[in-house]
């Protein structure tokens, strides 16, 4: 059974940093692209970042480019999102999502975690 | 990166068909056959319903279908059922390893 378990969320002050993790199991992690998608309270989905199976292709939404860094450790079956210079508008539930294939360039997420809540507030 | 445009809400009666549109530009929807659709019930994670414009993942009912014409993709749900009531989001590849979602559509089954 595919499982994606996010962790690392919490309350953080504006300008500070946070690192999210996603532990994957139930599939061959290094065969698939992985993504982070967020959802602000009561709002729609927003793609944040994606990474191909071998980290060779990485993309970011304009809203986070230069502040967030996605990475993966295939040996640990884990996905990460380093979030720096956090802003109030980054407050959201952050989902880890598995791609259908190895490339990061497709928005077909067939499995999602339950999300980890990030709240940016002073 | 502006969100793809979806109607805020659509509604239909049980048994009817509805279509949700997703309008982008020639830089995203119009350029790639990489549009997917998601269903999200309140408090739940999204579920993939359609990928690559018209393909259905295993386990998704054939009442759900997708299509694309120009810069607009569409999701059609036929034989509407009460459990179809949810939020629906489209997503498209937008070039340079980036993706973009639509603003979401709330489907109400009357």
mmCIF file of N, CA, C and O in Angstrom, chain A residues 39-43 45 93 95 112-116, chain B residues 39-47 85-87 89 106:
data_model
loop_
_atom_site.group_PDB
_atom_site.id
_atom_site.type_symbol
_atom_site.label_atom_id
_atom_site.label_comp_id
_atom_site.label_asym_id
_atom_site.label_seq_id
_atom_site.Cartn_x
_atom_site.Cartn_y
_atom_site.Cartn_z
ATOM 1 N N UNK A 39 -2.432 24.128 -0.017
ATOM 2 C CA UNK A 39 -3.804 24.619 -0.036
ATOM 3 C C UNK A 39 -4.011 25.520 1.170
ATOM 4 O O UNK A 39 -4.018 25.045 2.308
ATOM 5 N N UNK A 40 -4.131 26.799 0.918
ATOM 6 C CA UNK A 40 -4.411 27.747 1.987
ATOM 7 C C UNK A 40 -5.800 27.482 2.549
ATOM 8 O O UNK A 40 -6.669 26.969 1.835
ATOM 9 N N UNK A 41 -6.044 27.820 3.798
ATOM 10 C CA UNK A 41 -7.352 27.547 4.416
ATOM 11 C C UNK A 41 -8.511 28.104 3.598
ATOM 12 O O UNK A 41 -8.543 29.303 3.296
ATOM 13 N N UNK A 42 -9.427 27.239 3.199
ATOM 14 C CA UNK A 42 -10.598 27.652 2.443
ATOM 15 C C UNK A 42 -10.323 28.029 0.998
ATOM 16 O O UNK A 42 -11.222 28.529 0.310
ATOM 17 N N UNK A 43 -9.116 27.770 0.530
ATOM 18 C CA UNK A 43 -8.743 28.155 -0.842
ATOM 19 C C UNK A 43 -8.462 26.937 -1.709
ATOM 20 O O UNK A 43 -8.620 25.797 -1.277
ATOM 21 N N UNK A 45 -6.129 24.604 -4.679
ATOM 22 C CA UNK A 45 -4.829 23.955 -4.722
ATOM 23 C C UNK A 45 -3.822 24.829 -5.459
ATOM 24 O O UNK A 45 -4.158 25.496 -6.439
ATOM 25 N N UNK A 93 -1.915 24.133 4.089
ATOM 26 C CA UNK A 93 -1.692 22.705 4.275
ATOM 27 C C UNK A 93 -0.806 22.253 3.114
ATOM 28 O O UNK A 93 -1.158 22.472 1.953
ATOM 29 N N UNK A 95 0.810 19.377 0.944
ATOM 30 C CA UNK A 95 0.687 17.977 0.569
ATOM 31 C C UNK A 95 1.926 17.521 -0.183
ATOM 32 O O UNK A 95 2.443 18.229 -1.047
ATOM 33 N N UNK A 112 -1.529 10.989 -2.672
ATOM 34 C CA UNK A 112 -1.296 12.190 -1.873
ATOM 35 C C UNK A 112 -1.185 11.798 -0.402
ATOM 36 O O UNK A 112 -1.825 10.862 0.050
ATOM 37 N N UNK A 113 -0.389 12.572 0.330
ATOM 38 C CA UNK A 113 -0.391 12.416 1.775
ATOM 39 C C UNK A 113 -1.586 13.144 2.367
ATOM 40 O O UNK A 113 -2.429 13.669 1.630
ATOM 41 N N UNK A 114 -1.647 13.181 3.674
ATOM 42 C CA UNK A 114 -2.731 13.888 4.344
ATOM 43 C C UNK A 114 -2.373 15.339 4.629
ATOM 44 O O UNK A 114 -3.219 16.119 5.067
ATOM 45 N N UNK A 115 -1.136 15.703 4.401
ATOM 46 C CA UNK A 115 -0.726 17.095 4.525
ATOM 47 C C UNK A 115 -0.166 17.449 5.894
ATOM 48 O O UNK A 115 -0.460 16.789 6.899
ATOM 49 N N UNK A 116 0.647 18.496 5.910
ATOM 50 C CA UNK A 116 1.170 19.050 7.149
ATOM 51 C C UNK A 116 0.921 20.560 7.119
ATOM 52 O O UNK A 116 1.177 21.215 6.105
ATOM 53 N N UNK B 39 -10.550 15.532 -7.985
ATOM 54 C CA UNK B 39 -11.769 15.648 -7.177
ATOM 55 C C UNK B 39 -11.347 15.760 -5.722
ATOM 56 O O UNK B 39 -10.486 14.998 -5.276
ATOM 57 N N UNK B 40 -11.922 16.702 -4.995
ATOM 58 C CA UNK B 40 -11.597 16.837 -3.586
ATOM 59 C C UNK B 40 -12.870 16.993 -2.756
ATOM 60 O O UNK B 40 -13.602 17.962 -2.929
ATOM 61 N N UNK B 41 -13.087 16.036 -1.875
ATOM 62 C CA UNK B 41 -14.187 16.149 -0.923
ATOM 63 C C UNK B 41 -13.700 16.918 0.298
ATOM 64 O O UNK B 41 -12.498 16.915 0.596
ATOM 65 N N UNK B 42 -14.603 17.567 1.032
ATOM 66 C CA UNK B 42 -14.203 18.384 2.186
ATOM 67 C C UNK B 42 -13.359 17.609 3.188
ATOM 68 O O UNK B 42 -13.708 16.492 3.577
ATOM 69 N N UNK B 43 -12.235 18.194 3.561
ATOM 70 C CA UNK B 43 -11.368 17.590 4.557
ATOM 71 C C UNK B 43 -10.543 16.418 4.058
ATOM 72 O O UNK B 43 -9.837 15.773 4.853
ATOM 73 N N UNK B 44 -10.605 16.157 2.772
ATOM 74 C CA UNK B 44 -9.873 15.017 2.208
ATOM 75 C C UNK B 44 -8.793 15.485 1.247
ATOM 76 O O UNK B 44 -8.835 16.595 0.723
ATOM 77 N N UNK B 45 -7.835 14.593 0.980
ATOM 78 C CA UNK B 45 -6.824 14.882 -0.030
ATOM 79 C C UNK B 45 -7.448 14.745 -1.422
ATOM 80 O O UNK B 45 -8.413 13.993 -1.604
ATOM 81 N N UNK B 46 -6.940 15.466 -2.393
ATOM 82 C CA UNK B 46 -7.455 15.355 -3.764
ATOM 83 C C UNK B 46 -7.255 13.950 -4.324
ATOM 84 O O UNK B 46 -6.360 13.226 -3.897
ATOM 85 N N UNK B 47 -8.095 13.617 -5.311
ATOM 86 C CA UNK B 47 -8.022 12.324 -5.991
ATOM 87 C C UNK B 47 -7.904 12.560 -7.481
ATOM 88 O O UNK B 47 -8.664 13.348 -8.065
ATOM 89 N N UNK B 85 -20.639 15.134 -5.651
ATOM 90 C CA UNK B 85 -20.596 16.488 -5.101
ATOM 91 C C UNK B 85 -19.255 16.699 -4.402
ATOM 92 O O UNK B 85 -18.914 16.009 -3.442
ATOM 93 N N UNK B 86 -18.490 17.661 -4.917
ATOM 94 C CA UNK B 86 -17.117 17.885 -4.448
ATOM 95 C C UNK B 86 -16.560 19.110 -5.172
ATOM 96 O O UNK B 86 -17.230 19.708 -6.015
ATOM 97 N N UNK B 87 -15.332 19.450 -4.829
ATOM 98 C CA UNK B 87 -14.592 20.471 -5.575
ATOM 99 C C UNK B 87 -13.751 19.773 -6.633
ATOM 100 O O UNK B 87 -13.189 18.704 -6.386
ATOM 101 N N UNK B 89 -10.630 20.363 -9.585
ATOM 102 C CA UNK B 89 -9.533 21.213 -10.011
ATOM 103 C C UNK B 89 -8.877 20.650 -11.275
ATOM 104 O O UNK B 89 -8.655 19.440 -11.363
ATOM 105 N N UNK B 106 -16.861 24.203 -7.583
ATOM 106 C CA UNK B 106 -17.685 23.465 -6.633
ATOM 107 C C UNK B 106 -18.877 22.880 -7.364
ATOM 108 O O UNK B 106 -19.690 23.608 -7.942
#
